[in-house]
PDB file of C-alpha atoms in Angstrom:
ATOM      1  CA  UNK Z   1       7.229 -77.785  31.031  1.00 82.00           C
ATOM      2  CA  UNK Z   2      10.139 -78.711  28.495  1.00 85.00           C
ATOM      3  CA  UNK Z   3      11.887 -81.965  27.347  1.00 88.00           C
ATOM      4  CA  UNK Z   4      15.232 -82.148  28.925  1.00 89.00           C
ATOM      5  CA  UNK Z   5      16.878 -83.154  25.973  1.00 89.00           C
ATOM      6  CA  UNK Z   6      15.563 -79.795  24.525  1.00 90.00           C
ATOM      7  CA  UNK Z   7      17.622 -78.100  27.261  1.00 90.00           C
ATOM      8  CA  UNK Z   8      20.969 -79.884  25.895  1.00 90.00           C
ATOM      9  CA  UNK Z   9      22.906 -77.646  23.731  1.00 89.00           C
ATOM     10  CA  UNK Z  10      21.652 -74.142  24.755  1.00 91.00           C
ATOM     11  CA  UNK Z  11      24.162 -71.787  25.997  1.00 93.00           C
ATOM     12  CA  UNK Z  12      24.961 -70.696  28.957  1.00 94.00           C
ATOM     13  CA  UNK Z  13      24.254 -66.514  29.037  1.00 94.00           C
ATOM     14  CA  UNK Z  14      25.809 -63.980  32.187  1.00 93.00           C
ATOM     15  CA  UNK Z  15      24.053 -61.206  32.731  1.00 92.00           C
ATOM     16  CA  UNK Z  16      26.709 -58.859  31.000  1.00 93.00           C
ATOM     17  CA  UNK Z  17      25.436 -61.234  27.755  1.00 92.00           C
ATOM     18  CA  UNK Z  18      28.156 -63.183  27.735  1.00 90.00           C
ATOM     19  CA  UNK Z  19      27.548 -66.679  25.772  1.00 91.00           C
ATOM     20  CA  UNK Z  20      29.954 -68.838  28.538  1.00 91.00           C
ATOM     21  CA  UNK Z  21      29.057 -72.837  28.152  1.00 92.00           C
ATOM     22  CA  UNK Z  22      26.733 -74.681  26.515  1.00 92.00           C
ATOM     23  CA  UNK Z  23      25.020 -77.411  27.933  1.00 92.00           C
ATOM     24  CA  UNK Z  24      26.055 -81.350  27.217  1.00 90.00           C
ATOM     25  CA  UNK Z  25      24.257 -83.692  29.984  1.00 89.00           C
ATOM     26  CA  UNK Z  26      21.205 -82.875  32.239  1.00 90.00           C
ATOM     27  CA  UNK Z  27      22.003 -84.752  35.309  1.00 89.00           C
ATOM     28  CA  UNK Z  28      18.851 -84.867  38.110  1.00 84.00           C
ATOM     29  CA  UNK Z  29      18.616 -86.652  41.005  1.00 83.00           C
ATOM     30  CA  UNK Z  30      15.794 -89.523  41.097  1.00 78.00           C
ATOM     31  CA  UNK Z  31      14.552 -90.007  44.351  1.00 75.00           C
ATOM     32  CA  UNK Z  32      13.892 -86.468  44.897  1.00 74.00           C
ATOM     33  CA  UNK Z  33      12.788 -85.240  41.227  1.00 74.00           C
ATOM     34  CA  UNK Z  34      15.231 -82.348  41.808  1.00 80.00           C
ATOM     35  CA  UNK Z  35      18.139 -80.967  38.794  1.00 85.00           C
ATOM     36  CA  UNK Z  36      21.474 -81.118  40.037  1.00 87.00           C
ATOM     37  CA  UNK Z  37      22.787 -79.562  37.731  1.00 89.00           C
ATOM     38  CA  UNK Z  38      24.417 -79.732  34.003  1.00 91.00           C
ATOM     39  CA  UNK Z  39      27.657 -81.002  32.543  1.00 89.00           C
ATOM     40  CA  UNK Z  40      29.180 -78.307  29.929  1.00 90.00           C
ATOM     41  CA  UNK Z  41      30.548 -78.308  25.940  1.00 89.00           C
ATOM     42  CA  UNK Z  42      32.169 -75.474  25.657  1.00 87.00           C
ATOM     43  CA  UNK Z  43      30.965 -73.365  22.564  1.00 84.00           C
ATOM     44  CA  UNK Z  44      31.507 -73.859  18.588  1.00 77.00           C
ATOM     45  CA  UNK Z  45      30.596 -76.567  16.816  1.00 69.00           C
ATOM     46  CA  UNK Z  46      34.029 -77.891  16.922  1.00 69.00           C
ATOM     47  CA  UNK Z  47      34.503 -77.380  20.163  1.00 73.00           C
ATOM     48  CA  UNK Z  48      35.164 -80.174  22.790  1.00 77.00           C
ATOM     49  CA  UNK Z  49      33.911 -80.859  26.608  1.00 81.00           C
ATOM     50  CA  UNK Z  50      34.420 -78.384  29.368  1.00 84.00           C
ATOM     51  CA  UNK Z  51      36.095 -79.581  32.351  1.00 86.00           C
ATOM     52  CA  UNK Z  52      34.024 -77.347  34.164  1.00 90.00           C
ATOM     53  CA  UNK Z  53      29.942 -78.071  35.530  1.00 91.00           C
ATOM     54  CA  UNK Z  54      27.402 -75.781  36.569  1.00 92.00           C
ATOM     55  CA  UNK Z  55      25.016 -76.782  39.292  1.00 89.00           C
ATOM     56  CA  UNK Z  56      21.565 -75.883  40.038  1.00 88.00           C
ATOM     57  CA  UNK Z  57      22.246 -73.810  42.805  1.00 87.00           C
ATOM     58  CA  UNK Z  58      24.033 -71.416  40.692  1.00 88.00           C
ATOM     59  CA  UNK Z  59      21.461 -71.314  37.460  1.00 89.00           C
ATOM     60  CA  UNK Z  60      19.558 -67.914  37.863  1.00 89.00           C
ATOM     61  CA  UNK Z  61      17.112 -68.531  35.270  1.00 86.00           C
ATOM     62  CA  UNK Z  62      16.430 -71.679  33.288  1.00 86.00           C
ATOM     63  CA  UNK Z  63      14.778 -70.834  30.402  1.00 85.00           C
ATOM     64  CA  UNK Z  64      13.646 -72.324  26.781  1.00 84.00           C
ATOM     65  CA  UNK Z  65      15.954 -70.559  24.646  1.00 90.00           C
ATOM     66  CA  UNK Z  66      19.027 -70.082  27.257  1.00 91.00           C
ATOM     67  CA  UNK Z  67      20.269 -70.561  30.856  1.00 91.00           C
ATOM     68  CA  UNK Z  68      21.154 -67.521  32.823  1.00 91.00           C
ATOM     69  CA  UNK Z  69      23.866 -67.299  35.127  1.00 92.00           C
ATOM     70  CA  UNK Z  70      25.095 -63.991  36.815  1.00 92.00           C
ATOM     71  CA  UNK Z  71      28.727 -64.778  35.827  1.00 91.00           C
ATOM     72  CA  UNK Z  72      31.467 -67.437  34.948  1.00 89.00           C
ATOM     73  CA  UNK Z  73      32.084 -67.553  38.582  1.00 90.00           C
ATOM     74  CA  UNK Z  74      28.742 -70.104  38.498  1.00 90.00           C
ATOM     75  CA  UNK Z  75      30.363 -72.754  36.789  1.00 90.00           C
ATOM     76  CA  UNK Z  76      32.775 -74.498  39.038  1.00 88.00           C
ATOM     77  CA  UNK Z  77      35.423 -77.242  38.753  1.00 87.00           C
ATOM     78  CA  UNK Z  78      34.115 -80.949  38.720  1.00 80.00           C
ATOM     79  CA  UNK Z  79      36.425 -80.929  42.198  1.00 80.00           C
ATOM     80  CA  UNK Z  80      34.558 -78.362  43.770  1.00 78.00           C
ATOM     81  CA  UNK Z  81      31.360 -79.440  42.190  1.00 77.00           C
ATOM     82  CA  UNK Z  82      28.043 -81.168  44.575  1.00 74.00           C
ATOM     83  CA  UNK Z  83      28.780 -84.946  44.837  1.00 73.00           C
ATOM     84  CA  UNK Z  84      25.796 -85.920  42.666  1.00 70.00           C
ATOM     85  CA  UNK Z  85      27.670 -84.137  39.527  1.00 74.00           C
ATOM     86  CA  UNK Z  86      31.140 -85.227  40.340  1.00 70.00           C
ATOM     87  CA  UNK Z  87      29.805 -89.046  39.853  1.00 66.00           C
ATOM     88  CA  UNK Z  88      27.686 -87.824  36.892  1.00 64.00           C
ATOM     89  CA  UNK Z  89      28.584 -90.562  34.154  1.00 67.00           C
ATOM     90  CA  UNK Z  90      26.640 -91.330  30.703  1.00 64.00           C
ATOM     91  CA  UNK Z  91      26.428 -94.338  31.848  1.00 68.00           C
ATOM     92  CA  UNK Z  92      23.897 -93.466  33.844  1.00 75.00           C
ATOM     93  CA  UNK Z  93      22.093 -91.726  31.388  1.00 81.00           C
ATOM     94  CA  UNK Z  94      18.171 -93.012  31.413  1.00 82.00           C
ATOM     95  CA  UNK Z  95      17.490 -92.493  27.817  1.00 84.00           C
ATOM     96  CA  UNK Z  96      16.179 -95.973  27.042  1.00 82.00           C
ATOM     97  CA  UNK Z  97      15.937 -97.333  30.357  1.00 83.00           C
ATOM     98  CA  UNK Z  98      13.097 -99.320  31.288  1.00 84.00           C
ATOM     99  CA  UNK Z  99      10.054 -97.981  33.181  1.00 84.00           C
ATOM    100  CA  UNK Z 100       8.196-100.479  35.239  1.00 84.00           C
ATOM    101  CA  UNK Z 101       5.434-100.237  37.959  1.00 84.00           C
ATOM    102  CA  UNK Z 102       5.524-101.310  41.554  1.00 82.00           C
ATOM    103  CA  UNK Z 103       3.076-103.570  40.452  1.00 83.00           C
ATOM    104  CA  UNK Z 104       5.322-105.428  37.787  1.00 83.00           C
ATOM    105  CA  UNK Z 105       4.241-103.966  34.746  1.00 82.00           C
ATOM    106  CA  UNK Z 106       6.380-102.477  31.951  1.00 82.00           C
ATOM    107  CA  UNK Z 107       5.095 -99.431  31.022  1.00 82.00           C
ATOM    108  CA  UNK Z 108       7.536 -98.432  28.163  1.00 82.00           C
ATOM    109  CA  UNK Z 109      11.287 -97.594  27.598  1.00 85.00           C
ATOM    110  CA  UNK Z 110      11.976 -93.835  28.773  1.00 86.00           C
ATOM    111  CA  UNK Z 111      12.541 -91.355  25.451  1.00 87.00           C
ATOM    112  CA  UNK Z 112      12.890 -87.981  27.118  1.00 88.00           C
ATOM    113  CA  UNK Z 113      12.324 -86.997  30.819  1.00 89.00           C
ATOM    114  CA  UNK Z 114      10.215 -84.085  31.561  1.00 89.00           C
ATOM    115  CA  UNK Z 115      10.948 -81.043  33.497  1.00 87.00           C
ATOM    116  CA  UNK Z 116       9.647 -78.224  34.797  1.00 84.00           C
ATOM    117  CA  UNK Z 117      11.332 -74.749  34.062  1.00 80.00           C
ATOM    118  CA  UNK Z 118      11.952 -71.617  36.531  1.00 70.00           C
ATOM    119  CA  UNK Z 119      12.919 -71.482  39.950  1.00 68.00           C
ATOM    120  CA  UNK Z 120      12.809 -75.129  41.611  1.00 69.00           C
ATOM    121  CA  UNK Z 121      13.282 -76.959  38.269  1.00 78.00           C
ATOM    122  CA  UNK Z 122      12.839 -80.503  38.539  1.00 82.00           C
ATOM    123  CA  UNK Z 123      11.722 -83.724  36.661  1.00 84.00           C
ATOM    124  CA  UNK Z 124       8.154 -84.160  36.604  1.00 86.00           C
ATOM    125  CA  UNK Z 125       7.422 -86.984  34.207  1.00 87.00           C
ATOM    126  CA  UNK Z 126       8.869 -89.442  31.809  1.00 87.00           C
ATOM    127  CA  UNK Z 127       7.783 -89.303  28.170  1.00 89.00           C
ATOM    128  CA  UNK Z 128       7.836 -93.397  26.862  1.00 86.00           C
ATOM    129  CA  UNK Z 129       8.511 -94.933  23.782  1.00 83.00           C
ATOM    130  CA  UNK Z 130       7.910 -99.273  22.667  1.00 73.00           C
ATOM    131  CA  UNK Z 131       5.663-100.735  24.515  1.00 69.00           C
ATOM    132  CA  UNK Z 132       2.140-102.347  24.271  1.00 63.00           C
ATOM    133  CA  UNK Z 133       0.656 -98.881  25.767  1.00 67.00           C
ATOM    134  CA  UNK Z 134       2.350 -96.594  23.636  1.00 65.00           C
ATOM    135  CA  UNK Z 135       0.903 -99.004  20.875  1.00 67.00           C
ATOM    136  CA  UNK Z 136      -2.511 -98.453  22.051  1.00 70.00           C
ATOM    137  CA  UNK Z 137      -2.309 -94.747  21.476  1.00 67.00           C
ATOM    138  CA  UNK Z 138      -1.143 -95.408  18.133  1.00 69.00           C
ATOM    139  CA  UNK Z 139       2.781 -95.460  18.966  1.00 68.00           C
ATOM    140  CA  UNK Z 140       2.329 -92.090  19.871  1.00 76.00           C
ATOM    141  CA  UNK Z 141       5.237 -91.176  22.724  1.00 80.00           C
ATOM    142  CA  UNK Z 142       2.995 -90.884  26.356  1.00 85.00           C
ATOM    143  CA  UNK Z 143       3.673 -88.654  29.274  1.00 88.00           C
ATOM    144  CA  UNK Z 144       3.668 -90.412  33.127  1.00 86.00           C
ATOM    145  CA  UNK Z 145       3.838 -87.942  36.062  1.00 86.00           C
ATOM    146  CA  UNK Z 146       6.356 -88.611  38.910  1.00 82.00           C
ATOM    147  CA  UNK Z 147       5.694 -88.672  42.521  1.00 78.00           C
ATOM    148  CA  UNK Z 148       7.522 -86.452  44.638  1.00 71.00           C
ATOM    149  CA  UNK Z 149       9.495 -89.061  46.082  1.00 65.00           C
ATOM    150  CA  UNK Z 150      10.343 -91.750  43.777  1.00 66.00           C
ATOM    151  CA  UNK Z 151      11.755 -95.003  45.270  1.00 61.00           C
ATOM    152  CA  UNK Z 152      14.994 -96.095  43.183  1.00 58.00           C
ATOM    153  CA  UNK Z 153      15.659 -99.597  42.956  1.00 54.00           C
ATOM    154  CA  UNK Z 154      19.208-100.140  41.267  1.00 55.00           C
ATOM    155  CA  UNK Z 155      19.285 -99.675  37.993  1.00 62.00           C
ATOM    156  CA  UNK Z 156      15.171 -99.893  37.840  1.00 65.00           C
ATOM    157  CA  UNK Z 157      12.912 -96.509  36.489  1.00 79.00           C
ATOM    158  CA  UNK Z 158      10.414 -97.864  39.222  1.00 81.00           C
ATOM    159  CA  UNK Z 159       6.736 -95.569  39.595  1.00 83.00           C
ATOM    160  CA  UNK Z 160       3.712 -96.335  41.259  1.00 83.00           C
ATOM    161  CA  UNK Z 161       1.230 -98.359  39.609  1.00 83.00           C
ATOM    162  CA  UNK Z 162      -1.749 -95.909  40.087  1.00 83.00           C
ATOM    163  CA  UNK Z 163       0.617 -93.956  37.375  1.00 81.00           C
ATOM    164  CA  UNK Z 164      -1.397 -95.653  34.810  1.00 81.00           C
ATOM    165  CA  UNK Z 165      -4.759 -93.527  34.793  1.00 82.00           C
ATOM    166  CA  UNK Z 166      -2.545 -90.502  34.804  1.00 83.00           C
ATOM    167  CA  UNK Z 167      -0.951 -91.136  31.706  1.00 81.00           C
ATOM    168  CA  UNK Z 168      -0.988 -88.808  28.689  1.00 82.00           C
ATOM    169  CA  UNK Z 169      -0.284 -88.292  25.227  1.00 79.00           C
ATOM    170  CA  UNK Z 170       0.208 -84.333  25.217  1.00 79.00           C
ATOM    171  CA  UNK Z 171       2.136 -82.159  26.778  1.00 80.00           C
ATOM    172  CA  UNK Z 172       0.211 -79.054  27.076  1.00 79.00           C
ATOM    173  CA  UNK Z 173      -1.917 -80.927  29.553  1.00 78.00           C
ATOM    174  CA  UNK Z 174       0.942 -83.019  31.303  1.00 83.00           C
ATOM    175  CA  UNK Z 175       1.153 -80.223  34.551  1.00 82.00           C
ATOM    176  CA  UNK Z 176      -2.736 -80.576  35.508  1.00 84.00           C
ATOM    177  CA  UNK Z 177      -1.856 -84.773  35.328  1.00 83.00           C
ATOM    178  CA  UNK Z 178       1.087 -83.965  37.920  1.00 85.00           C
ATOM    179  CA  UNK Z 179      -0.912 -82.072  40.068  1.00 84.00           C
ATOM    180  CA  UNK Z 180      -3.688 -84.578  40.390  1.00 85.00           C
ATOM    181  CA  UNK Z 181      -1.423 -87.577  40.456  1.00 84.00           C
ATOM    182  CA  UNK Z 182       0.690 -85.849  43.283  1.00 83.00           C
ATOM    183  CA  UNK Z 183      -2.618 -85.070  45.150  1.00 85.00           C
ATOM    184  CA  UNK Z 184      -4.217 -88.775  44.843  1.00 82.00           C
ATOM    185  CA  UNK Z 185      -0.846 -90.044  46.425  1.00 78.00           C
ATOM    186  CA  UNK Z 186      -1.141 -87.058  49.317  1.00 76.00           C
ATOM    187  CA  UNK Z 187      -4.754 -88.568  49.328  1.00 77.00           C
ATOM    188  CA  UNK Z 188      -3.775 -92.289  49.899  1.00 73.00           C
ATOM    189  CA  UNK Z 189      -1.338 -91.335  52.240  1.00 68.00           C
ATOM    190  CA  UNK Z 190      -3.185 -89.714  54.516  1.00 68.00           C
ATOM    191  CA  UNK Z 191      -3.877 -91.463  57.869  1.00 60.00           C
ATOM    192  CA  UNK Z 192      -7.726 -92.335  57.858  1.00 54.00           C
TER     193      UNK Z 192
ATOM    194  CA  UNK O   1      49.265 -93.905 -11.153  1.00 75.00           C
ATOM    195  CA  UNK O   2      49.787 -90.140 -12.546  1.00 88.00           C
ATOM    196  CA  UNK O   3      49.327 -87.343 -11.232  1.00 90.00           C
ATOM    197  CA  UNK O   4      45.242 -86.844 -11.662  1.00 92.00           C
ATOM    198  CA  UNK O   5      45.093 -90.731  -9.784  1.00 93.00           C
ATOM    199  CA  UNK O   6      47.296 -89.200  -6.714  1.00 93.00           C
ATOM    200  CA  UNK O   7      45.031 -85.900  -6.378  1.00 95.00           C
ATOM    201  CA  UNK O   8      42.178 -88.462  -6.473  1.00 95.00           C
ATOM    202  CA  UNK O   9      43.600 -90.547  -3.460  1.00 95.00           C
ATOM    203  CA  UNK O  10      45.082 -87.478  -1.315  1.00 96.00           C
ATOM    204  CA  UNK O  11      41.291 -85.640  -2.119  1.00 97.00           C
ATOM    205  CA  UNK O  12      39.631 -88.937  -0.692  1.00 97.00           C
ATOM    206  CA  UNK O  13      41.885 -89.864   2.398  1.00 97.00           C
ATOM    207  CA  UNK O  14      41.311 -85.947   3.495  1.00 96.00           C
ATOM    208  CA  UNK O  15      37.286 -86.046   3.088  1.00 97.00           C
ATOM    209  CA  UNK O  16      37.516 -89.299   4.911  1.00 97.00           C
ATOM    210  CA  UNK O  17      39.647 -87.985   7.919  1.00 96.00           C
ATOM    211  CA  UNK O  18      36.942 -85.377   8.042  1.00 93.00           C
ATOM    212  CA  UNK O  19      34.281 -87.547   8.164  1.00 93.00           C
ATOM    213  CA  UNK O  20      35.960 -89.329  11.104  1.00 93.00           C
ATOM    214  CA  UNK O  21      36.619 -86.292  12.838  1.00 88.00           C
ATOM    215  CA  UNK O  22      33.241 -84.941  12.530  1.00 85.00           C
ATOM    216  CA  UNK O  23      31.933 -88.289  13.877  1.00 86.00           C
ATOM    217  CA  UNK O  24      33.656 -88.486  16.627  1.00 85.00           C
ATOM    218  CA  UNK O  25      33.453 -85.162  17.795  1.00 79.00           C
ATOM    219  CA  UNK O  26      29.811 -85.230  17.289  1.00 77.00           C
ATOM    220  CA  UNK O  27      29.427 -88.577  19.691  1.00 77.00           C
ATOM    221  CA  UNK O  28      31.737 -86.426  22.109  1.00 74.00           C
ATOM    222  CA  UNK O  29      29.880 -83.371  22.316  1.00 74.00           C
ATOM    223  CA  UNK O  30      26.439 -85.095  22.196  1.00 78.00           C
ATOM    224  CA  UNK O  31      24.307 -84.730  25.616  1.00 80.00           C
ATOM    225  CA  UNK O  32      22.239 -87.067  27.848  1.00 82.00           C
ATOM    226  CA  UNK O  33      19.955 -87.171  31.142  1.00 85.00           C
ATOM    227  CA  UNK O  34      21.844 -88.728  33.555  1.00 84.00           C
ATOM    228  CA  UNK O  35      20.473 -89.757  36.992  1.00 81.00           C
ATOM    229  CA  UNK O  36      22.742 -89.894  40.382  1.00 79.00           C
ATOM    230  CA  UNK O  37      23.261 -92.280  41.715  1.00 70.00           C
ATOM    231  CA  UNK O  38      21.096 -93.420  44.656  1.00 63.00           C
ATOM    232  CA  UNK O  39      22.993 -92.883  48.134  1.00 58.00           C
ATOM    233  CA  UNK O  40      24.719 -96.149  49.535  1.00 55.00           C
ATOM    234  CA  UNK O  41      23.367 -97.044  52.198  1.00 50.00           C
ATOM    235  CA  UNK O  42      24.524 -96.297  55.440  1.00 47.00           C
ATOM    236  CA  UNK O  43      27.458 -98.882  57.369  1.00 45.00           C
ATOM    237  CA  UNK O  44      27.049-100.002  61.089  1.00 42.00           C
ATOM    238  CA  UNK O  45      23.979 -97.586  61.678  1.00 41.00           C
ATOM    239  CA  UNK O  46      21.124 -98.784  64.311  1.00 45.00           C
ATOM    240  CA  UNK O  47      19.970-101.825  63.640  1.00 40.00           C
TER     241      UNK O  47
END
């Protein structure tokens, strides 16, 4: 498990070492939890956006100190690019958006979006900032898993209601809440 | 203004351009976590 935001600015490694891209914008896609991909900066401090992206597909290894790719031939043209990272704006970016239940509530304001690293990276949780529950854990930042399939509503973070007894204040524990909170929904959904 | 007052100015206008630069290419290179969009809805599907 990592923050996303910890995965902006590493670089971009082939396999003959090269240091290629480094990475500007996470982009993932809500409904499914899945990573698209990643926008690129190209490298040097002084050094401005690349007009080229590199999509999931195409990441061998994503890892906490680097991203592998087998060569520049992985990072592609926004033209040629998935249609979820062609219409990748920061806009859109969820940093600060608000997270509310199905059942109305406001749970908090998102700080950082969790994922999980490897093969099949995707975002798991949210990690939340200001509100009245992060104030009850003494305005420490909280961890809520996501479902598998997360209905999007707009502009709306919208997640189940029963998110609320899965919610955490630590990270090292975050994947066992995921599991369970995944399994509970399996659970409820399961004809009787 | 001598000389000393002119260094003074060109010294200042160059640290500030620098500053701006810096800025900007700072907000320009900074990173987010962006979410697609949701798909549109299908048009003139079953009803």
């Amino acid at each position: 498990m990592a923050r996303a935001t910890d995965l902006i600015g590493l670089p971009v490694v082939t396999f003959a070492g090269e240091d290629i891209a480094e990475i500007k914008d996470v982009v993932y896609e809500p409904a499914q939890g899945g990573l698209v991909g990643f926008t690129l900066n190209k490298r040097g401090f002084f050094a401005g956006r690349l007009k080229l992206v590199l999509a999931m597909d195409a990441v061998h290894a994503l890892g906490r100190d680097a991203v592998m790719v087998e060569d520049e031939s992985a990072l592609v043209d926004t033209r040629e690019a998935p249609e979820a990272m062609t219409d990748a704006s920061s806009e859109r970016n969820v940093i600060g958006a608000a997270v509310i239940t199905d059942g109305g509530k406001q749970l908090g304001t998102v700080t950082d979006v969790v994922v999980s690293l490897g093969t099949g990276a995707e975002a798991v949780g949210y990690e939340l900032g200001g509100s009245a529950i992060t104030a009850e854990h003494g305005r420490r930042p909280l961890f809520i898993p996501l479902p598998e399939q997360l209905a999007v509503s707009g502009e709306a973070l919208m997640v189940p209601a029963e998110v609320e007894a899965f919610v955490r204040d630590d990270l090292s524990g975050f994947g066992a809440a995921v599991a369970d909170f995944r399994a509970r929904l399996h659970h409820e959904s399961e004809p009787r | 203004m001598n000389a000393l007052g002119w260094l003074i100015l060109v010294v200042v206008v160059i640290v500030a351009l620098a500053l701006v630069f810096t800025v900007v290419r700072r907000r320009s290179r900074s990173g987010g976590v962006i979410a697609t969009k949701p798909p549109r809805r299908g048009r003139g599907g079953p009803s």
